[in-house]
């Protein structure tokens, strides 16, 4: 019982922080993407600590609370897409780990992550170009944004997991 209560308390704390970051993304306009990305990283922490099911429940709860509390609902949709990508990437990672005779596991993992990311990212970039960039941009810059988006977001997520969470985990999970 103690372990279940502790996991629920940790998830509740992370849910509160995730929603606070979503709300702050609406308030501090210059750091919106940074704060939404940071909010979505909590989804990955919950998945790695407590499993895919708890991560999915966490993600749904964060989206619902964000819709209730965040002033800008578009940012909640952005958070939902970022959190869904993390959920899908962690699912792919776990499923690829169960396949015994898979060659180039890392390459397959990156290709699948890139496909999921672009299914979410490309429609947003083309559909909301003026909203995201505030002005019209050239095709070359748009190509750079599309290619660099996954690598920047994914590297930031891995950094947050390896460097930041690994240090905080010792204090929070003991």
C-alpha positions as a LaTeX table, in Angstrom:
\begin{tabular}{lrrr}
\hline
Residue & $x$ (\AA) & $y$ (\AA) & $z$ (\AA) \\
\hline
Unk1 & 0.00 & 0.00 & 0.00 \\
Unk2 & 2.83 & 2.36 & 0.83 \\
Unk3 & 4.39 & 2.00 & $-2.61$ \\
Unk4 & 1.08 & 2.71 & $-4.37$ \\
Unk5 & 0.51 & 5.80 & $-2.23$ \\
Unk6 & 4.03 & 7.04 & $-2.90$ \\
Unk7 & 3.69 & 6.57 & $-6.66$ \\
Unk8 & 0.36 & 8.40 & $-6.63$ \\
Unk9 & 1.88 & 11.26 & $-4.64$ \\
Unk10 & 4.84 & 11.55 & $-7.02$ \\
Unk11 & 2.52 & 11.44 & $-10.05$ \\
Unk12 & 0.28 & 14.09 & $-8.46$ \\
Unk13 & 3.26 & 16.35 & $-7.84$ \\
Unk14 & 4.44 & 15.92 & $-11.43$ \\
Unk15 & 0.91 & 16.53 & $-12.72$ \\
Unk16 & 0.74 & 19.77 & $-10.78$ \\
Unk17 & 4.12 & 20.88 & $-12.14$ \\
Unk18 & 3.08 & 19.93 & $-15.67$ \\
Unk19 & $-0.07$ & 22.05 & $-15.45$ \\
Unk20 & 1.83 & 24.94 & $-13.87$ \\
Unk21 & 4.28 & 24.86 & $-16.79$ \\
Unk22 & 1.37 & 24.87 & $-19.25$ \\
Unk23 & $-0.18$ & 27.87 & $-17.54$ \\
Unk24 & 3.18 & 29.64 & $-17.37$ \\
Unk25 & 3.56 & 29.02 & $-21.10$ \\
Unk26 & 0.45 & 31.12 & $-21.59$ \\
Unk27 & 1.71 & 33.85 & $-19.29$ \\
Unk28 & 5.37 & 34.04 & $-20.37$ \\
Unk29 & 4.93 & 34.23 & $-24.13$ \\
Unk30 & 8.64 & 34.32 & $-24.97$ \\
Unk31 & 9.27 & 30.90 & $-23.40$ \\
Unk32 & 6.10 & 29.11 & $-24.47$ \\
Unk33 & 7.67 & 26.21 & $-26.39$ \\
Unk34 & 10.32 & 25.69 & $-23.71$ \\
Unk35 & 7.72 & 25.54 & $-20.94$ \\
Unk36 & 5.38 & 23.27 & $-22.93$ \\
Unk37 & 8.27 & 20.93 & $-23.72$ \\
Unk38 & 9.27 & 20.87 & $-20.05$ \\
Unk39 & 5.67 & 20.10 & $-19.11$ \\
Unk40 & 5.58 & 17.21 & $-21.56$ \\
Unk41 & 8.83 & 15.76 & $-20.20$ \\
Unk42 & 6.96 & 14.85 & $-17.01$ \\
Unk43 & 4.93 & 12.40 & $-19.10$ \\
Unk44 & 8.15 & 10.59 & $-19.98$ \\
Unk45 & 9.28 & 10.55 & $-16.37$ \\
Unk46 & 6.02 & 8.94 & $-15.29$ \\
Unk47 & 6.27 & 6.37 & $-18.09$ \\
Unk48 & 9.83 & 5.41 & $-17.19$ \\
Unk49 & 9.11 & 5.22 & $-13.48$ \\
Unk50 & 5.63 & 3.68 & $-13.40$ \\
Unk51 & 4.90 & 2.21 & $-16.84$ \\
Unk52 & 3.03 & 3.00 & $-20.03$ \\
Unk53 & $-0.44$ & 2.68 & $-18.48$ \\
Unk54 & 0.29 & 5.16 & $-15.71$ \\
Unk55 & 1.96 & 7.43 & $-18.27$ \\
Unk56 & $-1.12$ & 7.40 & $-20.49$ \\
Unk57 & $-3.36$ & 8.17 & $-17.51$ \\
Unk58 & $-1.00$ & 10.98 & $-16.49$ \\
Unk59 & $-1.02$ & 12.43 & $-20.01$ \\
Unk60 & $-4.84$ & 12.35 & $-20.22$ \\
Unk61 & $-5.15$ & 13.95 & $-16.77$ \\
Unk62 & $-2.66$ & 16.68 & $-17.73$ \\
Unk63 & $-4.53$ & 17.47 & $-20.94$ \\
Unk64 & $-7.89$ & 17.61 & $-19.16$ \\
Unk65 & $-6.54$ & 19.79 & $-16.35$ \\
Unk66 & $-4.80$ & 21.99 & $-18.90$ \\
Unk67 & $-8.07$ & 22.48 & $-20.77$ \\
Unk68 & $-9.72$ & 23.51 & $-17.51$ \\
Unk69 & $-6.96$ & 25.75 & $-16.14$ \\
Unk70 & $-4.75$ & 27.09 & $-18.93$ \\
Unk71 & $-5.88$ & 30.38 & $-20.45$ \\
Unk72 & $-4.65$ & 29.50 & $-23.96$ \\
Unk73 & $-6.18$ & 26.22 & $-25.14$ \\
Unk74 & $-3.96$ & 26.12 & $-28.24$ \\
Unk75 & $-0.98$ & 25.60 & $-25.94$ \\
Unk76 & $-2.73$ & 22.67 & $-24.31$ \\
Unk77 & $-3.17$ & 21.09 & $-27.74$ \\
Unk78 & 0.55 & 21.65 & $-28.37$ \\
Unk79 & 1.35 & 20.03 & $-25.02$ \\
Unk80 & $-0.94$ & 17.12 & $-25.93$ \\
Unk81 & 0.97 & 16.53 & $-29.16$ \\
Unk82 & 4.33 & 16.69 & $-27.38$ \\
Unk83 & 3.15 & 14.31 & $-24.68$ \\
Unk84 & 1.71 & 11.93 & $-27.26$ \\
Unk85 & 5.07 & 11.87 & $-29.05$ \\
Unk86 & 6.83 & 10.94 & $-25.81$ \\
Unk87 & 4.24 & 8.25 & $-25.09$ \\
Unk88 & 4.67 & 6.83 & $-28.60$ \\
Unk89 & 8.48 & 6.97 & $-28.45$ \\
Unk90 & 8.57 & 5.15 & $-25.12$ \\
Unk91 & 6.09 & 2.55 & $-26.45$ \\
Unk92 & 8.24 & 2.00 & $-29.56$ \\
Unk93 & 11.37 & 1.69 & $-27.42$ \\
Unk94 & 9.78 & $-0.96$ & $-25.20$ \\
Unk95 & 8.31 & $-2.93$ & $-28.11$ \\
Unk96 & 11.57 & $-2.93$ & $-30.06$ \\
Unk97 & 13.28 & $-4.26$ & $-26.93$ \\
Unk98 & 11.12 & $-7.38$ & $-27.06$ \\
Unk99 & 12.04 & $-8.28$ & $-30.66$ \\
Unk100 & 14.93 & $-10.74$ & $-30.46$ \\
Unk101 & 16.42 & $-10.83$ & $-33.97$ \\
Unk102 & 16.19 & $-7.19$ & $-34.99$ \\
Unk103 & 19.21 & $-5.77$ & $-36.77$ \\
Unk104 & 19.95 & $-2.06$ & $-36.57$ \\
Unk105 & 17.60 & $-1.58$ & $-33.63$ \\
Unk106 & 18.77 & 1.99 & $-33.15$ \\
Unk107 & 18.12 & 2.92 & $-36.79$ \\
Unk108 & 14.65 & 1.36 & $-36.71$ \\
Unk109 & 13.91 & 3.21 & $-33.48$ \\
Unk110 & 14.93 & 6.57 & $-34.99$ \\
Unk111 & 12.97 & 5.99 & $-38.19$ \\
Unk112 & 9.81 & 5.09 & $-36.26$ \\
Unk113 & 10.23 & 8.07 & $-33.93$ \\
Unk114 & 10.77 & 10.35 & $-36.92$ \\
Unk115 & 7.60 & 9.07 & $-38.58$ \\
Unk116 & 5.50 & 9.63 & $-35.43$ \\
Unk117 & 7.03 & 13.06 & $-34.87$ \\
Unk118 & 6.39 & 14.20 & $-38.43$ \\
Unk119 & 2.80 & 12.93 & $-38.40$ \\
Unk120 & 2.24 & 15.36 & $-35.52$ \\
Unk121 & 4.67 & 18.12 & $-36.48$ \\
Unk122 & 4.33 & 18.71 & $-40.23$ \\
Unk123 & 0.57 & 19.44 & $-40.20$ \\
Unk124 & 1.13 & 21.87 & $-37.32$ \\
Unk125 & 3.96 & 23.67 & $-39.12$ \\
Unk126 & 2.04 & 24.00 & $-42.39$ \\
Unk127 & $-1.38$ & 24.59 & $-40.84$ \\
Unk128 & $-0.30$ & 27.17 & $-38.30$ \\
Unk129 & 2.71 & 28.73 & $-40.06$ \\
Unk130 & 1.65 & 32.33 & $-39.40$ \\
Unk131 & 0.74 & 31.59 & $-35.79$ \\
Unk132 & 3.98 & 29.74 & $-35.03$ \\
Unk133 & 6.38 & 32.13 & $-36.74$ \\
Unk134 & 4.44 & 35.40 & $-36.68$ \\
Unk135 & 5.25 & 36.13 & $-40.33$ \\
Unk136 & 5.76 & 34.33 & $-43.60$ \\
Unk137 & 8.98 & 32.33 & $-43.89$ \\
Unk138 & 10.94 & 30.95 & $-46.79$ \\
Unk139 & 10.76 & 27.35 & $-47.93$ \\
Unk140 & 14.40 & 26.73 & $-46.99$ \\
Unk141 & 13.88 & 27.90 & $-43.43$ \\
Unk142 & 10.73 & 25.80 & $-43.22$ \\
Unk143 & 12.72 & 22.71 & $-44.29$ \\
Unk144 & 15.31 & 23.41 & $-41.59$ \\
Unk145 & 12.55 & 23.78 & $-38.99$ \\
Unk146 & 11.02 & 20.45 & $-40.01$ \\
Unk147 & 14.29 & 18.53 & $-40.00$ \\
Unk148 & 15.70 & 20.13 & $-36.84$ \\
Unk149 & 12.47 & 19.91 & $-34.81$ \\
Unk150 & 12.77 & 16.24 & $-33.92$ \\
Unk151 & 16.44 & 16.33 & $-33.07$ \\
Unk152 & 16.21 & 19.39 & $-30.83$ \\
Unk153 & 13.12 & 18.17 & $-28.97$ \\
Unk154 & 14.33 & 14.59 & $-28.68$ \\
Unk155 & 17.79 & 15.59 & $-27.46$ \\
Unk156 & 16.28 & 17.94 & $-24.90$ \\
Unk157 & 14.02 & 15.12 & $-23.67$ \\
Unk158 & 16.92 & 12.67 & $-23.35$ \\
Unk159 & 18.99 & 15.32 & $-21.55$ \\
Unk160 & 16.16 & 15.98 & $-19.12$ \\
Unk161 & 15.81 & 12.26 & $-18.43$ \\
Unk162 & 19.52 & 11.50 & $-18.04$ \\
Unk163 & 20.87 & 14.59 & $-16.36$ \\
Unk164 & 18.06 & 16.39 & $-14.55$ \\
Unk165 & 15.68 & 13.59 & $-13.55$ \\
Unk166 & 18.46 & 11.19 & $-12.57$ \\
Unk167 & 19.66 & 13.76 & $-10.00$ \\
Unk168 & 16.19 & 14.66 & $-8.75$ \\
Unk169 & 15.07 & 11.01 & $-8.63$ \\
Unk170 & 17.39 & 10.22 & $-5.71$ \\
Unk171 & 15.66 & 12.82 & $-3.54$ \\
Unk172 & 12.09 & 12.27 & $-4.66$ \\
Unk173 & 11.87 & 8.50 & $-4.97$ \\
Unk174 & 13.64 & 7.50 & $-1.72$ \\
\hline
\end{tabular}
